[in-house]
Short mmCIF file of C-alpha atoms in Angstrom, two decimals:
data_model
loop_
_atom_site.label_atom_id
_atom_site.label_comp_id
_atom_site.label_asym_id
_atom_site.label_seq_id
_atom_site.Cartn_x
_atom_site.Cartn_y
_atom_site.Cartn_z
CA MET T 24 15.42 -73.98 -70.18
CA ALA T 25 15.55 -77.81 -71.94
CA ILE T 26 12.72 -80.01 -70.22
CA THR T 27 15.02 -82.82 -71.57
CA SER T 28 17.87 -82.03 -69.71
CA ALA T 29 16.13 -80.96 -66.96
CA ASN T 30 15.68 -82.62 -63.75
CA GLN T 31 11.67 -83.50 -64.57
CA LEU T 32 11.21 -84.70 -61.31
CA GLU T 33 11.54 -81.40 -60.05
CA LEU T 34 8.34 -80.10 -62.01
CA LEU T 35 6.12 -82.18 -59.44
CA GLN T 36 8.50 -80.73 -56.54
CA THR T 37 7.42 -77.55 -57.48
CA ALA T 38 4.03 -78.22 -58.44
CA GLU T 39 3.89 -80.11 -54.85
CA ALA T 40 5.42 -77.34 -53.47
CA VAL T 41 2.86 -74.28 -54.65
CA ALA T 42 -0.44 -76.23 -53.98
CA ARG T 43 0.92 -76.87 -49.84
CA GLU T 44 1.52 -73.27 -50.05
CA LYS T 45 -1.78 -72.17 -51.55
CA MET T 46 -3.74 -75.19 -49.96
CA ILE T 47 -4.67 -76.81 -53.18
CA ASP T 48 -4.74 -79.53 -54.99
CA PRO T 49 -1.30 -80.35 -56.65
CA ALA T 50 -3.44 -81.74 -60.00
CA LEU T 51 -4.18 -78.45 -60.28
CA VAL T 52 -1.05 -76.90 -60.00
CA VAL T 53 0.66 -79.46 -62.84
CA GLU T 54 -2.29 -78.51 -65.66
CA ALA T 55 -1.34 -75.61 -64.81
CA MET T 56 2.43 -75.91 -66.35
CA GLU T 57 0.56 -78.32 -69.43
CA ASP T 58 -1.11 -75.68 -70.20
CA SER T 59 2.41 -72.72 -69.75
CA LEU T 60 3.70 -75.54 -71.90
CA ALA T 61 1.52 -76.26 -74.80
CA ARG T 62 1.58 -72.21 -74.93
CA ALA T 63 5.29 -72.12 -75.37
CA ALA T 64 4.81 -75.41 -77.62
CA LYS T 65 2.94 -73.02 -79.78
CA SER T 66 4.68 -69.85 -79.98
CA ARG T 67 8.02 -71.84 -80.87
CA TYR T 68 5.76 -74.61 -84.05
CA GLY T 69 3.12 -71.56 -84.39
CA SER T 70 0.29 -71.01 -82.94
CA GLU T 71 -2.20 -72.65 -84.91
CA MET T 72 -0.91 -75.75 -84.04
CA ASP T 73 -3.15 -77.44 -81.28
CA ILE T 74 -0.31 -78.91 -79.22
CA ARG T 75 -0.99 -80.17 -76.29
CA VAL T 76 1.68 -81.34 -73.42
CA SER T 77 1.18 -84.72 -70.56
CA ILE T 78 2.83 -84.34 -67.37
CA ASP T 79 3.27 -87.92 -65.91
CA ARG T 80 2.50 -88.43 -62.03
CA LYS T 81 4.92 -90.53 -61.16
CA THR T 82 7.82 -89.40 -63.56
CA GLY T 83 7.66 -86.04 -64.31
CA LYS T 84 8.33 -86.51 -67.79
CA ALA T 85 6.85 -83.87 -70.29
CA THR T 86 5.41 -85.52 -73.72
CA PHE T 87 4.31 -82.74 -76.68
CA THR T 88 1.27 -84.11 -78.94
CA ARG T 89 0.41 -82.96 -82.20
CA VAL T 90 -3.16 -82.99 -82.60
CA ARG T 91 -5.17 -83.12 -85.49
CA THR T 92 -8.88 -83.51 -85.84
CA VAL T 93 -10.93 -85.09 -89.32
CA VAL T 94 -13.33 -82.54 -91.03
CA PRO T 95 -15.91 -82.64 -93.97
CA GLU T 96 -14.11 -80.82 -96.46
CA ASP T 97 -16.42 -78.02 -96.79
CA GLU T 98 -15.58 -77.19 -92.97
CA LEU T 99 -11.93 -77.57 -93.62
CA GLU T 100 -10.45 -74.22 -92.12
CA ASN T 101 -6.83 -74.68 -90.13
CA TYR T 102 -4.75 -76.95 -92.22
CA GLN T 103 -2.51 -77.74 -88.80
CA ALA T 104 -5.30 -78.21 -86.55
CA GLU T 105 -7.91 -80.25 -88.67
CA MET T 106 -7.53 -82.38 -91.79
CA THR T 107 -10.10 -84.13 -94.45
CA VAL T 108 -11.36 -88.24 -94.76
CA GLU T 109 -9.15 -88.44 -97.84
CA ASP T 110 -6.51 -86.66 -96.04
CA ALA T 111 -6.69 -88.47 -93.08
CA LYS T 112 -6.27 -91.92 -95.00
CA GLN T 113 -2.31 -91.38 -95.33
CA TYR T 114 -2.02 -91.55 -90.91
CA MET T 115 -5.15 -94.20 -90.15
CA ASP T 116 -7.18 -97.03 -91.70
CA ASP T 117 -10.65 -96.45 -91.59
CA PRO T 118 -10.93 -92.38 -90.87
CA SER T 119 -14.42 -90.62 -90.08
CA VAL T 120 -15.47 -87.29 -88.59
CA GLY T 121 -14.79 -86.38 -85.44
CA ASP T 122 -11.94 -88.91 -85.28
CA VAL T 123 -8.44 -87.39 -83.82
CA TYR T 124 -4.77 -87.97 -84.77
CA GLU T 125 -1.74 -87.93 -82.11
CA GLU T 126 1.52 -87.00 -83.01
CA GLU T 127 4.07 -86.66 -80.79
CA VAL T 128 6.53 -83.89 -81.30
CA PRO T 129 10.22 -82.50 -80.14
CA PRO T 130 10.16 -80.73 -76.59
CA VAL T 131 10.94 -77.56 -76.76
CA GLU T 132 13.27 -75.02 -75.17
CA LEU T 133 11.82 -72.45 -73.46
CA GLY T 134 13.96 -69.51 -73.73
CA ARG T 135 13.18 -65.89 -71.98
CA ILE T 136 10.15 -64.74 -73.01
CA ALA T 137 8.43 -68.07 -72.81
CA ALA T 138 9.87 -69.29 -69.93
CA GLN T 139 8.18 -65.73 -68.20
CA SER T 140 5.16 -66.04 -70.37
CA ALA T 141 4.95 -69.75 -68.94
CA LYS T 142 5.33 -68.42 -65.80
CA GLN T 143 2.43 -66.06 -66.05
CA VAL T 144 0.23 -68.59 -66.76
CA ILE T 145 1.25 -71.06 -64.22
CA LEU T 146 0.86 -67.77 -61.27
CA GLN T 147 -2.80 -67.21 -63.05
CA ARG T 148 -3.78 -70.37 -62.84
CA VAL T 149 -3.12 -70.89 -59.41
CA ARG T 150 -4.70 -66.92 -58.54
CA GLU T 151 -8.06 -68.79 -60.08
CA ALA T 152 -7.57 -72.29 -57.92
CA GLU T 153 -6.94 -70.24 -54.49
CA ARG T 154 -10.11 -68.34 -55.24
CA ASP T 155 -12.19 -71.20 -56.26
CA ARG T 156 -11.39 -73.00 -52.74
CA GLN T 157 -11.97 -69.52 -51.38
CA TYR T 158 -15.26 -69.31 -52.90
CA GLU T 159 -16.23 -72.81 -51.81
CA GLU T 160 -14.79 -72.45 -48.15
CA PHE T 161 -16.45 -69.24 -47.30
CA LYS T 162 -19.78 -69.32 -49.34
CA ASP T 163 -21.97 -71.67 -46.78
CA ARG T 164 -20.43 -69.61 -43.72
CA ALA T 165 -22.45 -66.65 -45.02
CA GLY T 166 -25.08 -65.87 -42.09
CA THR T 167 -22.17 -67.09 -39.65
CA ILE T 168 -19.83 -65.19 -37.01
CA ILE T 169 -16.41 -65.50 -38.17
CA ASN T 170 -13.12 -64.04 -35.99
CA GLY T 171 -10.71 -62.38 -37.59
CA ILE T 172 -7.61 -60.32 -37.53
CA VAL T 173 -7.17 -56.87 -38.65
CA LYS T 174 -4.57 -56.33 -42.02
CA ARG T 175 -5.41 -52.94 -42.69
CA GLU T 176 -7.22 -49.92 -42.99
CA GLU T 177 -8.45 -48.24 -46.46
CA TYR T 178 -10.30 -45.50 -46.78
CA GLY T 179 -12.23 -45.52 -43.94
CA ASN T 180 -13.24 -49.78 -44.48
CA ILE T 181 -11.44 -52.62 -42.73
CA ILE T 182 -9.60 -54.98 -44.29
CA VAL T 183 -9.74 -58.65 -42.26
CA ASP T 184 -7.61 -61.44 -42.38
CA VAL T 185 -9.71 -64.65 -41.81
CA GLY T 186 -7.50 -67.28 -42.33
CA ALA T 187 -7.34 -68.78 -45.89
CA GLY T 188 -8.77 -64.91 -47.20
CA GLU T 189 -9.16 -61.56 -46.67
CA ALA T 190 -12.87 -60.10 -45.48
CA VAL T 191 -13.93 -56.39 -46.18
CA LEU T 192 -15.77 -54.52 -42.94
CA ARG T 193 -17.22 -51.50 -44.91
CA ARG T 194 -16.85 -48.13 -43.01
CA ASN T 195 -21.12 -48.12 -42.24
CA GLU T 196 -21.12 -51.60 -41.46
CA LYS T 197 -19.06 -50.68 -37.99
CA ILE T 198 -21.15 -49.61 -35.25
CA GLY T 199 -20.66 -46.20 -33.60
CA ARG T 200 -17.28 -44.74 -33.65
CA GLU T 201 -15.30 -48.67 -33.58
CA SER T 202 -11.23 -47.61 -34.89
CA TYR T 203 -9.11 -50.98 -35.11
CA ARG T 204 -5.65 -51.05 -35.65
CA ASN T 205 -3.77 -53.53 -37.29
CA GLY T 206 -3.44 -57.10 -35.24
CA ASP T 207 -6.44 -56.64 -33.56
CA ARG T 208 -8.48 -59.39 -33.01
CA ILE T 209 -12.15 -58.28 -34.57
CA ARG T 210 -15.42 -60.41 -34.55
CA ALA T 211 -18.31 -60.19 -37.65
CA TYR T 212 -20.66 -61.26 -39.46
CA VAL T 213 -20.55 -62.81 -42.89
CA LYS T 214 -23.29 -60.44 -44.66
CA ASP T 215 -22.27 -61.82 -47.84
CA VAL T 216 -19.87 -63.78 -50.22
CA ARG T 217 -19.45 -62.66 -53.95
CA ARG T 218 -17.49 -64.71 -56.50
CA GLU T 219 -16.09 -61.46 -58.54
CA THR T 220 -13.16 -61.64 -61.28
CA ARG T 221 -10.64 -60.65 -58.37
CA GLY T 222 -11.53 -63.07 -55.98
CA PRO T 223 -13.96 -64.34 -53.84
CA GLN T 224 -14.96 -60.96 -52.39
CA ILE T 225 -16.38 -61.36 -47.79
CA PHE T 226 -18.63 -59.07 -47.28
CA LEU T 227 -18.63 -58.41 -42.88
CA SER T 228 -21.19 -57.09 -40.76
CA ARG T 229 -20.89 -55.20 -37.49
CA THR T 230 -24.65 -53.62 -37.26
CA ALA T 231 -26.78 -55.84 -38.92
CA PRO T 232 -29.61 -57.49 -37.01
CA GLU T 233 -28.41 -60.72 -37.32
CA PHE T 234 -24.99 -60.29 -35.99
CA MET T 235 -26.83 -59.09 -32.03
CA ALA T 236 -29.63 -62.87 -32.86
CA GLU T 237 -26.50 -65.30 -33.78
CA LEU T 238 -24.38 -63.43 -30.30
CA PHE T 239 -27.06 -64.40 -28.45
CA LYS T 240 -27.15 -68.19 -30.29
CA MET T 241 -23.17 -68.58 -29.19
CA GLU T 242 -24.42 -67.44 -25.42
CA VAL T 243 -27.00 -68.91 -24.87
CA PRO T 244 -27.39 -72.44 -25.50
CA GLU T 245 -31.24 -72.58 -25.40
CA ILE T 246 -31.02 -70.83 -28.17
CA TYR T 247 -28.70 -73.20 -30.01
CA ASP T 248 -30.72 -76.13 -29.12
CA GLY T 249 -34.14 -74.10 -30.40
CA ILE T 250 -35.63 -74.47 -27.61
CA ILE T 251 -35.70 -70.38 -27.65
CA GLU T 252 -36.33 -68.91 -30.72
CA ILE T 253 -35.48 -65.65 -32.01
CA LYS T 254 -38.49 -63.93 -34.21
CA ALA T 255 -37.33 -60.34 -34.20
CA VAL T 256 -34.48 -58.23 -33.95
CA ALA T 257 -34.22 -54.55 -34.50
CA ARG T 258 -31.28 -52.43 -33.77
CA ASP T 259 -29.63 -48.53 -34.04
CA PRO T 260 -26.32 -50.07 -33.70
CA GLY T 261 -24.41 -49.02 -30.69
CA SER T 262 -26.95 -47.23 -29.29
CA ARG T 263 -30.21 -49.22 -28.26
CA ALA T 264 -31.51 -52.85 -30.17
CA LYS T 265 -35.07 -55.11 -29.19
CA ILE T 266 -34.69 -58.78 -29.82
CA GLY T 267 -38.57 -60.56 -29.56
CA VAL T 268 -37.66 -64.19 -28.05
CA ILE T 269 -40.35 -66.90 -27.35
CA SER T 270 -39.99 -70.10 -25.77
CA TYR T 271 -41.51 -73.31 -27.10
CA ASP T 272 -40.89 -74.80 -23.03
CA SER T 273 -43.11 -73.65 -20.66
CA SER T 274 -41.00 -74.60 -17.97
CA ILE T 275 -38.32 -72.08 -19.80
CA ASP T 276 -38.42 -68.25 -19.57
CA PRO T 277 -37.40 -66.64 -22.53
CA VAL T 278 -36.43 -63.12 -21.20
CA GLY T 279 -34.72 -65.21 -18.38
CA ALA T 280 -32.54 -66.67 -20.24
CA CYS T 281 -30.68 -65.09 -23.03
CA VAL T 282 -31.08 -62.31 -20.00
CA GLY T 283 -29.18 -64.86 -18.07
CA MET T 284 -27.26 -65.14 -14.03
CA ARG T 285 -26.96 -61.85 -12.49
CA GLY T 286 -27.51 -60.68 -16.73
CA SER T 287 -23.52 -62.62 -16.95
CA ARG T 288 -25.16 -63.60 -20.86
CA VAL T 289 -26.77 -60.44 -22.41
CA GLN T 290 -23.74 -58.38 -20.85
CA ALA T 291 -21.43 -60.97 -22.53
CA VAL T 292 -23.44 -58.90 -26.05
CA VAL T 293 -23.82 -55.89 -24.68
CA ASN T 294 -20.21 -55.97 -24.67
CA GLU T 295 -19.03 -56.86 -27.73
CA LEU T 296 -21.24 -54.44 -29.13
CA GLN T 297 -19.82 -51.61 -27.45
CA GLY T 298 -22.31 -50.92 -25.08
CA GLU T 299 -25.64 -51.14 -26.87
CA LYS T 300 -28.56 -50.97 -24.38
CA ILE T 301 -30.72 -54.49 -25.03
CA ASP T 302 -34.44 -54.38 -24.55
CA ILE T 303 -35.16 -58.55 -24.58
CA ILE T 304 -39.18 -58.38 -25.10
CA PRO T 305 -41.36 -62.21 -24.91
CA TRP T 306 -43.08 -62.66 -28.44
CA ASN T 307 -46.65 -62.35 -28.70
CA GLU T 308 -48.58 -64.12 -31.73
CA ASP T 309 -51.61 -61.42 -31.15
CA GLN T 310 -49.45 -58.02 -32.94
CA ALA T 311 -51.56 -56.14 -29.88
CA THR T 312 -50.11 -57.67 -26.97
CA PHE T 313 -46.58 -57.77 -29.24
CA LEU T 314 -46.11 -54.01 -29.63
CA VAL T 315 -47.40 -53.56 -25.87
CA ASN T 316 -44.47 -55.46 -25.20
CA ALA T 317 -42.45 -53.85 -27.87
CA LEU T 318 -43.49 -50.34 -26.34
CA GLN T 319 -41.28 -50.55 -23.43
CA PRO T 320 -40.48 -49.43 -20.81
CA ALA T 321 -43.45 -47.18 -21.61
CA GLU T 322 -46.98 -47.88 -20.82
CA VAL T 323 -50.00 -48.19 -23.12
CA ALA T 324 -53.25 -47.75 -22.72
CA LYS T 325 -55.16 -48.48 -25.76
CA VAL T 326 -54.67 -50.77 -28.68
CA VAL T 327 -56.00 -49.99 -32.62
CA ILE T 328 -54.96 -52.14 -35.35
CA ASP T 329 -55.66 -50.49 -39.27
CA GLU T 330 -54.45 -54.31 -40.36
CA ASP T 331 -55.62 -53.42 -43.73
CA ALA T 332 -52.87 -49.91 -43.94
CA GLN T 333 -50.71 -52.38 -41.99
CA ARG T 334 -50.23 -49.11 -39.47
CA ILE T 335 -51.43 -48.97 -35.47
CA GLU T 336 -52.59 -46.26 -33.23
CA VAL T 337 -51.46 -46.37 -29.23
CA VAL T 338 -52.59 -44.87 -27.41
CA VAL T 339 -50.18 -44.06 -23.37
CA PRO T 340 -50.99 -41.44 -21.33
CA ASP T 341 -49.97 -37.91 -21.73
CA GLU T 342 -46.74 -38.13 -18.69
CA GLN T 343 -45.75 -41.90 -20.70
CA LEU T 344 -45.26 -39.68 -24.69
CA SER T 345 -42.44 -38.76 -24.33
CA LEU T 346 -41.15 -42.23 -22.98
CA ALA T 347 -43.05 -43.80 -25.37
CA ILE T 348 -41.38 -42.31 -28.28
CA GLY T 349 -37.79 -42.33 -26.71
CA ARG T 350 -35.04 -40.18 -27.54
CA ARG T 351 -35.39 -38.79 -31.35
CA GLY T 352 -38.07 -40.83 -31.71
CA GLN T 353 -35.98 -44.18 -31.49
CA ASN T 354 -38.35 -46.30 -29.18
CA VAL T 355 -40.97 -46.69 -31.44
CA ARG T 356 -38.53 -46.11 -34.29
CA LEU T 357 -37.51 -49.70 -32.74
CA ALA T 358 -40.63 -51.50 -31.84
CA SER T 359 -41.71 -50.36 -35.44
CA GLN T 360 -39.15 -52.27 -37.22
CA LEU T 361 -39.55 -55.50 -34.65
CA THR T 362 -43.28 -55.76 -35.71
CA GLY T 363 -43.09 -54.56 -38.77
CA LEU T 364 -46.28 -52.25 -38.55
CA ASP T 365 -46.20 -48.67 -38.99
CA ILE T 366 -47.03 -46.91 -35.15
CA ASP T 367 -49.14 -43.75 -34.73
CA ILE T 368 -48.77 -42.66 -30.69
CA MET T 369 -50.77 -40.52 -29.12
CA THR T 370 -51.80 -39.68 -25.78
CA GLU T 371 -54.83 -39.83 -24.04
CA GLU T 372 -55.77 -36.35 -24.42
CA GLU T 373 -55.48 -36.26 -28.03
CA GLU T 374 -57.09 -39.66 -29.01
CA SER T 375 -60.58 -38.09 -26.59
CA GLN T 376 -60.26 -35.13 -29.07
CA ARG T 377 -60.14 -36.96 -32.04
CA ARG T 378 -63.56 -39.18 -31.21
CA GLN T 379 -65.27 -36.35 -29.88
CA LYS T 380 -64.60 -34.79 -33.13
CA GLU T 381 -66.19 -37.20 -35.40
CA PHE T 382 -68.75 -38.10 -32.53
CA GLU T 383 -69.91 -33.75 -33.30
CA GLU T 384 -69.21 -35.01 -37.29
CA ARG T 385 -71.23 -38.55 -37.22
CA THR T 386 -74.17 -35.91 -35.40
CA GLN T 387 -73.86 -32.92 -38.28
CA LEU T 388 -74.35 -35.72 -40.65
CA PHE T 389 -77.45 -36.96 -39.27
CA MET T 390 -79.06 -34.17 -38.35
CA ASP T 391 -78.25 -32.35 -41.88
CA SER T 392 -79.42 -35.48 -43.52
CA LEU T 393 -82.20 -36.99 -42.25
CA ASP T 394 -83.36 -33.92 -40.26
CA LEU T 395 -83.01 -34.73 -36.96
CA ASP T 396 -82.54 -32.11 -33.81
CA GLU T 397 -79.12 -32.75 -32.33
CA PHE T 398 -80.31 -34.92 -29.03
CA PHE T 399 -81.85 -37.76 -32.04
CA ALA T 400 -78.66 -37.25 -34.11
CA GLN T 401 -76.29 -38.20 -30.48
CA LEU T 402 -78.94 -41.40 -30.15
CA LEU T 403 -78.02 -42.77 -33.75
CA VAL T 404 -74.23 -41.62 -33.18
CA SER T 405 -73.90 -43.17 -29.43
CA GLU T 406 -75.55 -46.77 -31.16
CA GLY T 407 -72.90 -47.03 -33.18
CA PHE T 408 -74.22 -46.15 -36.62
CA THR T 409 -71.41 -44.07 -38.10
CA ASN T 410 -73.56 -43.50 -41.72
CA LEU T 411 -76.88 -43.31 -43.74
CA ASP T 412 -76.31 -46.90 -45.32
CA GLU T 413 -76.29 -48.09 -42.15
CA VAL T 414 -79.62 -45.69 -40.66
CA ALA T 415 -81.14 -46.99 -44.55
CA TYR T 416 -80.72 -50.25 -44.38
CA VAL T 417 -80.53 -52.20 -40.39
CA GLU T 418 -82.52 -54.59 -39.44
CA LEU T 419 -85.70 -52.57 -37.96
CA ASP T 420 -84.87 -54.19 -34.48
CA GLU T 421 -81.49 -52.94 -33.95
CA LEU T 422 -83.26 -49.32 -34.68
CA LEU T 423 -85.48 -49.94 -31.85
CA VAL T 424 -82.99 -50.67 -29.27
CA ILE T 425 -83.13 -47.07 -29.27
CA ASP T 426 -84.65 -45.58 -26.28
CA GLY T 427 -88.11 -43.05 -27.79
CA VAL T 428 -87.48 -45.43 -31.07
CA ASP T 429 -90.64 -47.46 -31.64
CA GLU T 430 -92.04 -49.21 -35.03
CA GLU T 431 -93.85 -46.21 -36.93
CA THR T 432 -90.34 -43.98 -36.10
CA ALA T 433 -87.43 -46.51 -37.38
CA GLN T 434 -89.56 -47.18 -40.32
CA GLU T 435 -89.92 -43.07 -40.72
CA LEU T 436 -85.53 -43.32 -39.76
CA GLN T 437 -85.35 -45.46 -42.48
CA THR T 438 -87.31 -43.57 -45.25
CA ARG T 439 -85.62 -40.01 -45.08
CA ALA T 440 -82.58 -42.18 -45.19
CA ARG T 441 -83.12 -43.98 -48.30
CA GLU T 442 -84.56 -41.22 -49.76
CA TYR T 443 -81.60 -38.82 -49.15
CA LEU T 444 -79.04 -41.48 -50.13
CA GLU T 445 -81.55 -41.81 -53.51
CA ALA T 446 -80.88 -38.14 -54.22
CA GLN T 447 -77.33 -37.88 -53.61
CA ALA T 448 -76.78 -40.90 -56.11
CA ARG T 449 -79.16 -38.80 -58.55
CA ALA T 450 -77.30 -36.51 -58.08
CA ALA T 451 -74.32 -38.18 -58.48
CA LEU T 452 -75.06 -39.46 -61.90
CA GLU T 453 -76.24 -36.61 -63.49
CA ARG T 454 -72.70 -34.77 -62.48
CA ALA T 455 -70.71 -38.19 -64.03
CA GLN T 456 -72.29 -37.56 -67.29
CA GLU T 457 -71.63 -34.16 -67.66
CA LEU T 458 -67.86 -35.79 -66.65
CA GLY T 459 -68.23 -38.02 -70.29
CA ALA T 460 -69.43 -41.22 -68.01
CA GLU T 461 -70.43 -43.39 -70.72
CA GLN T 462 -73.36 -45.63 -69.88
CA SER T 463 -71.18 -48.88 -69.93
CA LEU T 464 -69.34 -47.74 -67.24
CA ILE T 465 -72.47 -46.58 -65.39
CA ASP T 466 -74.14 -50.27 -65.51
CA PHE T 467 -71.07 -51.84 -64.46
CA GLU T 468 -72.36 -53.77 -61.27
CA GLY T 469 -70.89 -52.95 -58.43
CA LEU T 470 -70.46 -49.40 -59.49
CA THR T 471 -72.77 -47.17 -57.30
CA PRO T 472 -73.49 -43.84 -59.20
CA GLN T 473 -70.75 -42.20 -56.26
CA MET T 474 -68.10 -44.39 -57.91
CA VAL T 475 -68.74 -43.63 -61.50
CA GLU T 476 -67.87 -39.43 -61.12
CA ALA T 477 -65.20 -40.16 -58.73
CA LEU T 478 -64.03 -42.32 -61.44
CA ALA T 479 -65.21 -39.80 -64.27
CA LYS T 480 -63.07 -37.59 -62.44
CA ASP T 481 -59.84 -39.41 -62.88
CA GLY T 482 -60.57 -39.74 -66.48
CA VAL T 483 -61.42 -43.03 -66.37
CA LYS T 484 -65.33 -42.66 -67.76
CA THR T 485 -66.08 -46.38 -70.54
CA LEU T 486 -65.62 -49.39 -69.60
CA GLU T 487 -62.45 -50.20 -71.01
CA ASP T 488 -60.80 -47.20 -69.01
CA PHE T 489 -62.39 -49.68 -66.45
CA ALA T 490 -60.14 -52.33 -67.40
CA THR T 491 -56.43 -51.03 -67.76
CA CYS T 492 -56.66 -50.13 -64.62
CA ALA T 493 -54.42 -51.99 -62.30
CA ASP T 494 -56.42 -52.74 -58.75
CA TRP T 495 -53.83 -50.73 -56.04
CA GLU T 496 -55.06 -47.46 -58.51
CA LEU T 497 -58.63 -47.83 -56.69
CA ALA T 498 -58.37 -49.58 -53.96
CA GLY T 499 -54.31 -47.94 -53.00
CA GLY T 500 -52.46 -49.52 -51.04
CA TRP T 501 -48.72 -48.66 -49.16
CA THR T 502 -45.62 -49.24 -51.02
CA SER T 503 -41.85 -48.86 -49.79
CA VAL T 504 -39.24 -46.02 -50.63
CA ASP T 505 -35.78 -45.84 -49.69
CA GLY T 506 -37.30 -47.62 -46.59
CA GLN T 507 -40.45 -45.80 -45.65
CA ARG T 508 -44.11 -47.37 -46.41
CA VAL T 509 -45.13 -44.36 -48.99
CA LYS T 510 -49.18 -44.53 -49.03
CA ASP T 511 -50.72 -44.82 -52.37
CA ASP T 512 -54.36 -43.09 -53.07
CA GLY T 513 -56.87 -44.96 -54.66
CA ILE T 514 -59.74 -43.14 -57.08
CA LEU T 515 -62.20 -46.19 -55.08
CA GLU T 516 -60.61 -46.11 -51.66
CA PRO T 517 -62.68 -43.23 -49.77
CA PHE T 518 -65.57 -46.16 -50.43
CA ASP T 519 -63.67 -49.01 -48.71
CA VAL T 520 -63.15 -50.97 -51.52
CA SER T 521 -60.78 -53.81 -50.77
CA LEU T 522 -57.91 -54.41 -53.13
CA GLU T 523 -59.51 -58.24 -53.32
CA GLU T 524 -62.71 -56.31 -54.36
CA ALA T 525 -61.24 -53.67 -57.20
CA GLN T 526 -59.33 -56.97 -58.92
CA ASN T 527 -62.75 -58.41 -58.70
CA MET T 528 -64.45 -55.68 -61.00
CA VAL T 529 -61.28 -55.65 -62.98
CA MET T 530 -60.72 -58.69 -63.97
CA THR T 531 -64.07 -59.21 -64.35
CA ALA T 532 -64.51 -55.78 -66.66
CA ARG T 533 -61.36 -57.76 -68.62
CA VAL T 534 -63.71 -61.11 -69.48
CA MET T 535 -67.28 -58.62 -71.03
CA LEU T 536 -64.88 -56.84 -73.33
CA GLY T 537 -63.88 -59.97 -74.58
CA TRP T 538 -59.57 -59.32 -73.06
CA VAL T 539 -59.39 -62.57 -70.83
CA ASP T 540 -61.28 -66.06 -71.48
CA PRO T 541 -63.59 -67.01 -68.75
CA GLU T 542 -62.09 -70.49 -68.70
CA ASP T 543 -58.91 -69.66 -68.93
CA LEU T 544 -59.48 -67.51 -65.31
CA VAL T 545 -61.43 -70.30 -63.67
CA ALA T 546 -58.14 -72.68 -64.83
CA SER T 547 -55.42 -70.90 -63.55
CA GLU T 548 -58.50 -70.03 -60.58
CA SER T 549 -58.42 -73.81 -59.87
CA GLU T 550 -54.88 -74.37 -60.21
CA ASP T 551 -53.88 -71.38 -57.07
CA GLU T 552 -56.20 -73.73 -55.11
CA GLY T 553 -54.34 -76.75 -55.70
CA ASP T 554 -51.10 -75.39 -55.19
CA ASP T 555 -52.89 -73.99 -51.78
CA GLY T 556 -54.49 -77.33 -51.23
CA GLU T 557 -50.74 -79.11 -52.18
CA SER T 558 -49.30 -77.35 -49.83
CA ALA T 559 -51.50 -77.40 -46.92
CA GLU T 560 -51.09 -81.19 -47.16
CA GLU T 561 -47.67 -81.04 -46.90
CA GLU T 562 -47.81 -78.59 -43.42
CA THR T 563 -49.59 -81.40 -42.39
CA ALA T 564 -47.38 -83.83 -43.29
#
């Protein structure tokens, strides 16, 4: 096919037709044509030549141009596309490095192979343009609900036609045993949009908690308007879900608004989620109150929160235990997801037994260490004393409030407690030294002899060893493994050393050893405080 003899307007007409069909810019198709013709010309004139093609956007005329660039003499590599300043003088008046010389060359005739190659180049460029358009169109739709039509099923995954592209609903993102046939309408949540070599990949989900939140936003105008906010969602897809809502208008009941007249609003969401039962729970800033609400329909007698461990103990009446736990632990699991806390549920009887056991253990501790009779030891425990340190170093007045304790008795109690603690400290220090603990670690401020003994047992015997420890190795903590919270036991955790205290001790040791410059430490702390101040100002603004 000779470009010169072909209907030149046909190029533009073809470009416009392809652009309309693929919904892309016609200019991109024309550029692809120019690129394909340039490749064909290179195969005719030589691959080392820099041949460029320009198609007139009005007439469709294709102009073939050979381009040569002026380069320094020592950098001349390709004689067909480059030339020196000296060589350029025969073509240009005052050439300099970087100048470009263009000359028109005769158009080429496309043979069968060249025409096929040109067609492939155009198709490739059109596909790339189509992918870019699809990605740009869908990248901002991540986090929204989309409607589509089922196209086909591949290995359990559903391919969905979403208009300008295809999306994938993976097998594990379907609710329960959902099945679809070709042509079925489907509604799903756009979980992710990625740009990949084979085009934009649009991943859908019907099991994501956000899908339920978006459905409520569509059904409840107050949520869409921001009067009611969905604070948390937890789902067991296809079975049961819990959703925490809060109203910013005191005159609007958030639960009632989500339920709707005769349950019409929540029922619309339930129908879309294949009959998934939904508990709508009022959100509360107080964790304990919110948890009590989250465990509905079970009644809760008492809640004990351990904020450091992010754990919570819930005491329920004996007859409410199975209801609180739910079928296969479903109720407590959803409540845990909703609050972000690990929940331990026990009956009132179990809690009573545990408290009785703690009472007996503390009573025995005071009897053995302070040489007291059982009645007197029980009096101490009843008044809230839990360990010897509290007895030894508490204000004398707090001991005097105990029935039958005068000033002389109180002083005697404190003397016995201190002597016992000192004896324990001496014994712990001897054991630590036997284990190889060095004086540098023993003298470190903040470490008791019992702590030094625990460190030495774990192989931390010098100040250098201590300085290399991580704060969580000392204080313990929680990590997530496969979605489950796992406890890391700290060496000093039995001594109630917090993560912040552990961090301060380790940094102090590093400063003492000269590993860290104290000025740098002060500077970084000042920066942190400055950042906090700025963020506080921004929040105020």
